[in-house]
Short mmCIF file of C-alpha atoms and ligand atoms in Angstrom, two decimals:
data_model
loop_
_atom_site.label_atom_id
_atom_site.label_comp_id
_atom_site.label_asym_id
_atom_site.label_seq_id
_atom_site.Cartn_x
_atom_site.Cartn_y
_atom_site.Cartn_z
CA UNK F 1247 -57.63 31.98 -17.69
CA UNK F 1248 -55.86 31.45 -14.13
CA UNK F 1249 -57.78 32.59 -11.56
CA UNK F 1250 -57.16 32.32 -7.81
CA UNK F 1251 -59.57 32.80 -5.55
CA UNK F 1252 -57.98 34.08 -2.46
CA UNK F 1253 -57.35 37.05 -3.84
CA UNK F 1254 -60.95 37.42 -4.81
CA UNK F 1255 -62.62 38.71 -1.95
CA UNK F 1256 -66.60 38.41 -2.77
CA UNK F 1257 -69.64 40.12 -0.89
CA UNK F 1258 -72.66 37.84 0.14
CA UNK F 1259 -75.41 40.56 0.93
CA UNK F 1260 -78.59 38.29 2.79
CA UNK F 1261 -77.68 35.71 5.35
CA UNK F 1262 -80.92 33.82 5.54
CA UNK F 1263 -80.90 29.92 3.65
CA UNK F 1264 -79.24 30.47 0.72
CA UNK F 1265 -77.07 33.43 1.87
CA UNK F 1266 -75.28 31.16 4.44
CA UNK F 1267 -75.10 28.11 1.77
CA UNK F 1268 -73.61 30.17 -0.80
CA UNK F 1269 -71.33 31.81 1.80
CA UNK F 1270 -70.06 28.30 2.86
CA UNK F 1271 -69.63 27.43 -0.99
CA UNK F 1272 -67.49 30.67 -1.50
CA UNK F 1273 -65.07 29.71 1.34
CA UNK F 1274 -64.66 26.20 0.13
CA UNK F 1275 -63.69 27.50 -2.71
CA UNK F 1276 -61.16 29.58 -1.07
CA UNK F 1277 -62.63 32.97 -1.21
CA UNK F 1278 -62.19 35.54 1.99
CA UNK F 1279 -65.72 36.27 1.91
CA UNK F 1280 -67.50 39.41 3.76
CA UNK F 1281 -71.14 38.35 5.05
CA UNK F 1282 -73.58 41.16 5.41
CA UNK F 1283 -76.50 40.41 7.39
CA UNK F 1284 -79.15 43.10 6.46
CA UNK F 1285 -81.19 42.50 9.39
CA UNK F 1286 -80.44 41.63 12.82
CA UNK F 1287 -81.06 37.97 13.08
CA UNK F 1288 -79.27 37.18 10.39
CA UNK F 1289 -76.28 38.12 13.01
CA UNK F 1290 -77.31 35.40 15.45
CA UNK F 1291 -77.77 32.45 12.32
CA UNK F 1292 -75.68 33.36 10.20
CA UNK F 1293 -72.13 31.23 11.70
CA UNK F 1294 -73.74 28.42 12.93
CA UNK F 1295 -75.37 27.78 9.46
CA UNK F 1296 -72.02 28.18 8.01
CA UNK F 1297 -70.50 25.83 10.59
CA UNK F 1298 -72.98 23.39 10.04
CA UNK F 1299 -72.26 23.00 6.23
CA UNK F 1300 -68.73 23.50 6.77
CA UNK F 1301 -68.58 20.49 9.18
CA UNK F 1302 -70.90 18.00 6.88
CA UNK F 1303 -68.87 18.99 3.88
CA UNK F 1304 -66.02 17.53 5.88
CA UNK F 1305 -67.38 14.76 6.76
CA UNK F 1306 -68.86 13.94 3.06
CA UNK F 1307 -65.40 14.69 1.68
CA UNK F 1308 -66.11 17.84 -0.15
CA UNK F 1309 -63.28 19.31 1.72
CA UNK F 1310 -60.34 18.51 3.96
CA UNK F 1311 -59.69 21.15 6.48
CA UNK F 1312 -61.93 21.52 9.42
CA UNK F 1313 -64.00 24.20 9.87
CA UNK F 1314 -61.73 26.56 11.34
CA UNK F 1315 -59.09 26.95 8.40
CA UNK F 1316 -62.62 28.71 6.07
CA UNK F 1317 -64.19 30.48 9.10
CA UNK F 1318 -60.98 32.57 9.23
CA UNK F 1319 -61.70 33.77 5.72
CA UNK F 1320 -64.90 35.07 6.40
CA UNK F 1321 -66.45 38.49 8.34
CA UNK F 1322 -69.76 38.41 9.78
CA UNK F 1323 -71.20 42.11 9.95
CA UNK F 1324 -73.85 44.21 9.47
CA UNK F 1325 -71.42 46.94 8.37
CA UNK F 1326 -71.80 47.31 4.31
CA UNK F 1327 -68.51 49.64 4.24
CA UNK F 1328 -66.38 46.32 4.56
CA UNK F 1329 -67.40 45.19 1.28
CA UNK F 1330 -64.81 48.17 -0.56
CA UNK F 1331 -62.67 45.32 -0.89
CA UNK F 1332 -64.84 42.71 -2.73
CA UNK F 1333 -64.32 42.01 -6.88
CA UNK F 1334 -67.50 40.43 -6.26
CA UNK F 1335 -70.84 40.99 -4.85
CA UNK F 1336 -73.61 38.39 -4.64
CA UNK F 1337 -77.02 40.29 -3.24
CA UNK F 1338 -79.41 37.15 -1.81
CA UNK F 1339 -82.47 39.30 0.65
CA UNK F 1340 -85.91 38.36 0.02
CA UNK F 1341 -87.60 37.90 -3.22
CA UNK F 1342 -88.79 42.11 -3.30
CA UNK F 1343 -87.34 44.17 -5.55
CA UNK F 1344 -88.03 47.45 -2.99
CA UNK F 1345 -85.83 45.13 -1.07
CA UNK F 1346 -83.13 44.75 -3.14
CA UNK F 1347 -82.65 48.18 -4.74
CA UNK F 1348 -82.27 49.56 -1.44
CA UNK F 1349 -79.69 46.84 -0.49
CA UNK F 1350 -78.01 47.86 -4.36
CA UNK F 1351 -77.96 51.34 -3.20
CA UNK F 1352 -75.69 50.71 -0.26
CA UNK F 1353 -73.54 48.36 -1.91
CA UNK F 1354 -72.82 50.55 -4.72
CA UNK F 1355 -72.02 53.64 -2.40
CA UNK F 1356 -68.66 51.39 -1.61
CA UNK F 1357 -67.34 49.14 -3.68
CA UNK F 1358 -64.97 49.70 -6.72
CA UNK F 1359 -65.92 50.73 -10.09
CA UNK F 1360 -64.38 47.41 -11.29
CA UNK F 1361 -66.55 45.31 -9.05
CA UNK F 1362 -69.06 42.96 -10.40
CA UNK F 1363 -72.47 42.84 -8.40
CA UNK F 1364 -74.91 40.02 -8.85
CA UNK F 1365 -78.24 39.04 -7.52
CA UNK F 1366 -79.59 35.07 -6.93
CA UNK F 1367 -83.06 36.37 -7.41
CA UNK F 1368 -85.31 33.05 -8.20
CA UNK F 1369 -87.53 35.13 -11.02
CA UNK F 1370 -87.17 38.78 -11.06
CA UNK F 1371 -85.61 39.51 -14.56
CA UNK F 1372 -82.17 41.00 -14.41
CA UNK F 1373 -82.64 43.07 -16.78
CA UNK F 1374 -85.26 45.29 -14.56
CA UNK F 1375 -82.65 44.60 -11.04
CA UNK F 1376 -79.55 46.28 -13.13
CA UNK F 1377 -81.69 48.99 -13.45
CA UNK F 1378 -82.28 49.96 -9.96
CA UNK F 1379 -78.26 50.05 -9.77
CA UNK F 1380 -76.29 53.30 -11.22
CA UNK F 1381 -73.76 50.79 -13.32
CA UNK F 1382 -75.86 47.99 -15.42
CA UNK F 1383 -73.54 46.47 -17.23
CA UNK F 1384 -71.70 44.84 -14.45
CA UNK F 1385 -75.06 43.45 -13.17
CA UNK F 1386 -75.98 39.62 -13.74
CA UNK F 1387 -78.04 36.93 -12.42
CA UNK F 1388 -76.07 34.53 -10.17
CA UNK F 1389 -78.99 32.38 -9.49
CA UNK F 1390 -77.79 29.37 -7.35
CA UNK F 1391 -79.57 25.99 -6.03
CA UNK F 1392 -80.34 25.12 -2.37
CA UNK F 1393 -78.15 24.22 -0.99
CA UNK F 1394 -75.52 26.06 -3.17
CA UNK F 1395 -72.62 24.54 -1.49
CA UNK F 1396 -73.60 20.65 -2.48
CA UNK F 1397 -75.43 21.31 -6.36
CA UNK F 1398 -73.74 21.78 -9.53
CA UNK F 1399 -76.32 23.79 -10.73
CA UNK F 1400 -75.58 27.53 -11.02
CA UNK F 1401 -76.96 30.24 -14.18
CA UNK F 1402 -75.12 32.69 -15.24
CA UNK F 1403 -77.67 35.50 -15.93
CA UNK F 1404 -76.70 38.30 -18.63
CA UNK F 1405 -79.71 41.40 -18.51
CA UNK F 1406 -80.07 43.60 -21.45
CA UNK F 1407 -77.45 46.05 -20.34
CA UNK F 1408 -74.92 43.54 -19.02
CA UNK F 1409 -71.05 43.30 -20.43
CA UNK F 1410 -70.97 39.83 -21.79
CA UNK F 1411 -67.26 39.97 -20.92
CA UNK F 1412 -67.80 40.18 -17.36
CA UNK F 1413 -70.53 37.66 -17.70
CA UNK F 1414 -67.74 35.16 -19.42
CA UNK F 1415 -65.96 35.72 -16.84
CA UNK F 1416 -67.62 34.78 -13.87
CA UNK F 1417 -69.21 31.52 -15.80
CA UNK F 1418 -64.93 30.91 -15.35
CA UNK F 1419 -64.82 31.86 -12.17
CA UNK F 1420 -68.22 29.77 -10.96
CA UNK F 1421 -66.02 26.37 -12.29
CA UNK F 1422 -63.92 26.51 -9.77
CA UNK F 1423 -66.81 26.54 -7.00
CA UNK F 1424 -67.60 23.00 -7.80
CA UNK F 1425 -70.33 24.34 -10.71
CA UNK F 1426 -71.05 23.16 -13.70
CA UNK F 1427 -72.86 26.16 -15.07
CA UNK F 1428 -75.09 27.64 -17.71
CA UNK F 1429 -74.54 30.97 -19.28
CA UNK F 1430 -78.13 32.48 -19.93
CA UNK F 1431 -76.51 35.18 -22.88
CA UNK F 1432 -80.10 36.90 -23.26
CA UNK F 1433 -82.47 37.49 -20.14
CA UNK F 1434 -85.39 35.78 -19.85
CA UNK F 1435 -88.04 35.26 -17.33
CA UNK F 1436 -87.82 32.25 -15.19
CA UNK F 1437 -84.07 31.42 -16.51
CA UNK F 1438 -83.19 28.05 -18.27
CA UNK F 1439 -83.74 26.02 -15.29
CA UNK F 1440 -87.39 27.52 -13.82
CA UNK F 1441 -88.89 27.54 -17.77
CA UNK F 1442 -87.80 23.91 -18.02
CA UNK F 1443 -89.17 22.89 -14.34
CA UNK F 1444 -92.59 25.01 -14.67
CA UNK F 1445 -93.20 23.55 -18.03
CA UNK F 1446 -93.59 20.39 -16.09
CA UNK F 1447 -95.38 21.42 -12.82
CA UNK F 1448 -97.87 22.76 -15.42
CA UNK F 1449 -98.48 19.23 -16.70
CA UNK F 1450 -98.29 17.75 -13.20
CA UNK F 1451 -101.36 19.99 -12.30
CA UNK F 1452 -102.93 19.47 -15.62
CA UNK F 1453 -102.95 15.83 -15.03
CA UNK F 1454 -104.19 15.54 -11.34
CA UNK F 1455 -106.65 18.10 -11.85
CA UNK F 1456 -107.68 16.10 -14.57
CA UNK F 1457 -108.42 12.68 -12.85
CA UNK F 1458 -105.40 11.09 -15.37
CA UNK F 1459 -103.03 10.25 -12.02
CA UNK F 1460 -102.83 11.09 -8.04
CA UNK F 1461 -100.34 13.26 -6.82
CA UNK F 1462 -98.59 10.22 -5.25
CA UNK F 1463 -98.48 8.53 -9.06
CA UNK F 1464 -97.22 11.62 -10.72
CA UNK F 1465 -94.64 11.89 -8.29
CA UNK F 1466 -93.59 7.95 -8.71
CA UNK F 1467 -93.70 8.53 -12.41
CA UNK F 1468 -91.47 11.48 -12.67
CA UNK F 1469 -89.06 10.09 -9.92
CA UNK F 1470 -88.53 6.72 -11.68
CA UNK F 1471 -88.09 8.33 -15.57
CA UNK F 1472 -87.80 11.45 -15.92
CA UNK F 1473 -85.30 11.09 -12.02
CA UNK F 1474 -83.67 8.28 -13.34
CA UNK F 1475 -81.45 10.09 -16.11
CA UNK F 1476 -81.59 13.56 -15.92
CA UNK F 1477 -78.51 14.21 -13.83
CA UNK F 1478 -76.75 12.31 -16.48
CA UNK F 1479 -77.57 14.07 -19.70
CA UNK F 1480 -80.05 16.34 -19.68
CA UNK F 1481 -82.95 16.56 -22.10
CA UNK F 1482 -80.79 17.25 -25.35
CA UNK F 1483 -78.37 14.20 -24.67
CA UNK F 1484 -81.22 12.38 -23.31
CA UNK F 1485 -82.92 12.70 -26.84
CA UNK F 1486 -79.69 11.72 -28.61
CA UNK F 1487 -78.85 8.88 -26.66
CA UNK F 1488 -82.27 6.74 -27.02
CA UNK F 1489 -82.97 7.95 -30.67
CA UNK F 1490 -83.67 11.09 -32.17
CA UNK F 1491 -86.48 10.24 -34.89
CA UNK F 1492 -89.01 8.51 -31.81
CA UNK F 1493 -88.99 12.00 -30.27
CA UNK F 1494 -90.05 13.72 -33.66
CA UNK F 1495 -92.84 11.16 -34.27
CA UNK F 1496 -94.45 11.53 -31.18
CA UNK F 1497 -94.02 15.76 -30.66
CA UNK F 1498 -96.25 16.01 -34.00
CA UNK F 1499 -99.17 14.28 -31.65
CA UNK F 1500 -98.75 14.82 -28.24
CA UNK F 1501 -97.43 18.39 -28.30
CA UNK F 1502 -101.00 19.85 -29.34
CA UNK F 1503 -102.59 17.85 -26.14
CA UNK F 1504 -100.35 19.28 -23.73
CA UNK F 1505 -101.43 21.42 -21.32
CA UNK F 1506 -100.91 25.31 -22.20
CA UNK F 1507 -103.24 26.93 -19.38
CA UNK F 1508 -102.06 29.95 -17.99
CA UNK F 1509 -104.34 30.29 -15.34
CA UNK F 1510 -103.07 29.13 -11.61
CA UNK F 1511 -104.23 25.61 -10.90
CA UNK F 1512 -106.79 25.32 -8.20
CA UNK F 1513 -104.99 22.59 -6.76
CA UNK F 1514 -102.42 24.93 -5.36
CA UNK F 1515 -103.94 27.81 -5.15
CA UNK F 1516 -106.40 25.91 -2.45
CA UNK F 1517 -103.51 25.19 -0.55
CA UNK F 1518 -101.80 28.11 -0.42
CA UNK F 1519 -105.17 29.69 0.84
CA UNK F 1520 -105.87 27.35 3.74
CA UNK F 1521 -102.17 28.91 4.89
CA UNK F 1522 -100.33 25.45 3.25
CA UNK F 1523 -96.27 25.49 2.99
CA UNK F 1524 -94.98 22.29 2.20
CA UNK F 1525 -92.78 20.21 4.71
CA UNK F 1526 -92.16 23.54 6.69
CA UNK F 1527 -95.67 23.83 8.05
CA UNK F 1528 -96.83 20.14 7.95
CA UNK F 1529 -99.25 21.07 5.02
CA UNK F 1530 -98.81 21.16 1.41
CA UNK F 1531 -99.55 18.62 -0.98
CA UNK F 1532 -99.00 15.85 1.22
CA UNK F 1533 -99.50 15.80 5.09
CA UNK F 1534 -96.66 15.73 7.38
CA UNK F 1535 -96.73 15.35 11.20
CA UNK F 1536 -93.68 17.14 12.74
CA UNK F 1537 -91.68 13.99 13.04
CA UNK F 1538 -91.89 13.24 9.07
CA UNK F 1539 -91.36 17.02 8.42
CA UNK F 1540 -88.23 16.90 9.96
CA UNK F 1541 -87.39 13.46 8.60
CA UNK F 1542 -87.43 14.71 5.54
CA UNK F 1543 -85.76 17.73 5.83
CA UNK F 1544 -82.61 15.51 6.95
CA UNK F 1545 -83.37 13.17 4.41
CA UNK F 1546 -83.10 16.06 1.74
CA UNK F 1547 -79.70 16.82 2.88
CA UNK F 1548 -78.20 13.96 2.85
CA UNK F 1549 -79.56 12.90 -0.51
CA UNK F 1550 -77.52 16.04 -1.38
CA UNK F 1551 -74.23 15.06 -0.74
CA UNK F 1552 -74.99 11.28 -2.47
CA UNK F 1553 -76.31 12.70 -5.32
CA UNK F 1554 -73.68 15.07 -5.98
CA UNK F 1555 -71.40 11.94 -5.59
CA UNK F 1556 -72.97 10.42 -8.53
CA UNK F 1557 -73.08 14.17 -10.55
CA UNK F 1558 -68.91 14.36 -10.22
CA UNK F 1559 -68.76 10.57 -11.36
CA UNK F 1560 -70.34 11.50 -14.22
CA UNK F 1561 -69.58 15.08 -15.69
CA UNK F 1562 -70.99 16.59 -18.65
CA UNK F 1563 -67.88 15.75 -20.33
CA UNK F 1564 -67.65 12.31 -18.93
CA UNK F 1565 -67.38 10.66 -22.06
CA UNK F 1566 -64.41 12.87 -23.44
CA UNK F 1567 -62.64 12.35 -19.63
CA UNK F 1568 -62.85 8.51 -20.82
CA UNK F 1569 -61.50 8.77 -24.08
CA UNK F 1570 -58.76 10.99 -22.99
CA UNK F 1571 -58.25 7.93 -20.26
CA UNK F 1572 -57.85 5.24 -22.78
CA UNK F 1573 -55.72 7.55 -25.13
CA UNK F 1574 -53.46 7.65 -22.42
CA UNK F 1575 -53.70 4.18 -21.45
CA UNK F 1576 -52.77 2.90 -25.19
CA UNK F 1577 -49.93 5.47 -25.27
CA UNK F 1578 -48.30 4.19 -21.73
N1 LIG C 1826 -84.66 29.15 -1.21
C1 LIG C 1826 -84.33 28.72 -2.41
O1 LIG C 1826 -84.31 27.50 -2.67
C2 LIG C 1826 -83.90 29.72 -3.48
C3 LIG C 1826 -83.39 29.22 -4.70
C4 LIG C 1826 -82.91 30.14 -5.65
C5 LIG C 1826 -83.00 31.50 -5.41
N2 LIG C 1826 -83.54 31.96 -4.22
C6 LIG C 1826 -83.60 33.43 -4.02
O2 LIG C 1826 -82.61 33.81 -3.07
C7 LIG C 1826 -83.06 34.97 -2.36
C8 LIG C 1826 -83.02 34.69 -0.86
O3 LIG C 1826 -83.79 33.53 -0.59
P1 LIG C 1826 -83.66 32.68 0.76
O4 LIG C 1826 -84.33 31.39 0.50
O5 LIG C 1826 -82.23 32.70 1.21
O6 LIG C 1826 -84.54 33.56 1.74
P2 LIG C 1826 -84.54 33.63 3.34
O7 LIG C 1826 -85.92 34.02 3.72
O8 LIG C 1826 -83.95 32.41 3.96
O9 LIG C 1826 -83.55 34.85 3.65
C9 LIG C 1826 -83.89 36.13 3.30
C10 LIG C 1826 -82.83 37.10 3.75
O10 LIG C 1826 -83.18 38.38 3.21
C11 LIG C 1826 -82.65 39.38 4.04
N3 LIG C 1826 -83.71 40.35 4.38
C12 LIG C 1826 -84.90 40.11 4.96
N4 LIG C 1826 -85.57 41.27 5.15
C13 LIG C 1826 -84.76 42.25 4.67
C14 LIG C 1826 -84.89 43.66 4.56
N5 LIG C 1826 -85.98 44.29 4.98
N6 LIG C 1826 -83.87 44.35 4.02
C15 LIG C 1826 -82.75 43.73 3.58
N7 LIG C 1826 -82.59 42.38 3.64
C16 LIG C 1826 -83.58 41.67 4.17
C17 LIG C 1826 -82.12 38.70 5.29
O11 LIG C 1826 -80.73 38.56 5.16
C18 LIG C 1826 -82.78 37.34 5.26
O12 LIG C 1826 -82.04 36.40 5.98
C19 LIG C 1826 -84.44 35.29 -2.89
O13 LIG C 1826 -84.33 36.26 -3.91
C20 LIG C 1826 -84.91 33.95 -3.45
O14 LIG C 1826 -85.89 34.11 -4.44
C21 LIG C 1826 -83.97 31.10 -3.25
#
């Protein structure tokens, strides 16, 4: 399929953290791209986020141009009647679905029959967000990763109702904004990438709350193993490549001792209650004064853009890229 995306004009609905990352992604990818900033502030945020990213991707090497040759590609505006253009609409307000059917409602009232819309909801199923629109089957899940213009990650997100077609088509389109996506074919809650990361905060509470590790262990454990390989291959490959049978052995024993609560785990819930955020207030499951908090935030982002560094080196298909190399090689 040969698509080119400037003459794909997408929608970004929701210009708070994500919004503006996924914005900045879009125009990398040479989108013209029509921000709509749902609430005022988002008006006064929304460009210098986008500038920011645009100006760090340059100097990572993401892109070449400076800043200036994307910002021309994209409108700023509160004014939802500019999206009639856009193939594409990607709704990212807050986590509420009152929220977002009233944002759906306005989108839908002008863009094209043949537009797609999409929401990066975190956990709402898609199949209940398609219907709060008047067209289902060209709603889907677009459900990115902070910050969407550095990860690889992206799910494609079919509902009940949605035209698997359309949902082929923008797994396509999603490869040529630096993804290297999953296609989730049947809805479920929490996605492929949420039901595999919950699975393990559930045993990371299981075992602290159980006097088996600290926090700090767990977190050195899971950095230093489970960290080590999983941008490589994943936990099928992972399985293949250090031997199948040790994995089959040990799920007959372990698997019945795992931790299958479903009640929330006191050790958050405390924190949450006592007003806890994480690194944003100082208070979460380690204490940070303002100075670390901040530390860390710019620590985060720049362990981004290295880490995505090492994800291109070594692409899903890395080992057929080789072959292909030394094919060639022989033959020259
Ligand atoms: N933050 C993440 O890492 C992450 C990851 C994946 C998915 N998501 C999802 O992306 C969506 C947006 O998350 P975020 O982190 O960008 O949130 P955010 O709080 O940074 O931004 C929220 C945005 O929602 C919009 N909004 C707020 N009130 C509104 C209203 N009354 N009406 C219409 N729009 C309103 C505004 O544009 C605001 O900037 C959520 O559905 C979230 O679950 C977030």
């Amino acid at each position: 399929m040969s698509i080119r995306t400037k003459e794909i004009p997408v929608g970004v609905v929701g210009l708070g953290l994500m919004g503006c990352s996924i914005a900045t992604c879009l125009l990398m990818a040479g989108h013209p791209v029509i921000a709509i900033a749902p609430i005022s502030i988002d008006m006064e945020h929304a460009e210098p986020r986008i500038l920011k990213h645009l100006l760090k991707s340059r100097e990572e090497g993401l892109v070449n141009e400076a800043p200036e040759y994307y910002l021309k590609n994209l409108i700023i505006t509160e004014d939802y009647s500019l999206l009639k253009l856009c193939k594409l609409v990607i709704e990212c307000t807050l986590e509420s679905e009152e929220i977002k059917k009233s944002v759906y409602s306005k989108v839908e009232l002008v863009i094209d029959d043949n537009a797609i819309m999409a929401s990066n909801t975190s956990a709402i199923p898609i199949s209940i967000l398609q219907k709060l629109t008047t067209r289902p089957e060209r709603f889907f899940g677009l459900h990115w990763a902070e910050p969407s213009h550095t990860t690889r990650f992206l799910e494609v997100i079919c509902g009940e109702l949605s035209d698997i077609e359309k949902g082929e088509y923008l797994y396509e389109l999603s490869h040529l904004w630096g993804k290297e996506p999953t296609l989730v074919r049947k809805d479920i809650r929490g996605f492929i990438g949420n039901r595999l990361m919950y699975a393990m905060y559930r045993e990371a509470f299981y075992l602290v709350e159980n006097g088996y590790a600290t926090v700090e262990d767990v977190d050195r454990a899971c950095r230093n193993n489970t960290g080590y390989w999983m941008t490589l291959v994943g936990v099928f490959g992972w399985m293949d490549l250090t031997g199948v049978a040790a994995y089959h052995n040990v799920i007959k024993d372990l698997f019945p001792t795992l931790c299958n609560s479903t009640e929330m785990p006191k050790l958050i819930d405390d924190i949450v209650k006592a007003g806890g955020k994480g690194v944003s207030n100082g208070h979460g499951f380690y204490n940070y004064t303002p100075e670390e908090a901040k530390l860390w935030e710019e620590t985060f982002a720049d362990f981004s853009y290295e880490i995505r560094k090492l994800a291109m080196k070594y692409p899903a298909d890395v080992v057929k890229k080789k072959l292909k190399e030394q094919e060639e090689e022989i033959k020259s």
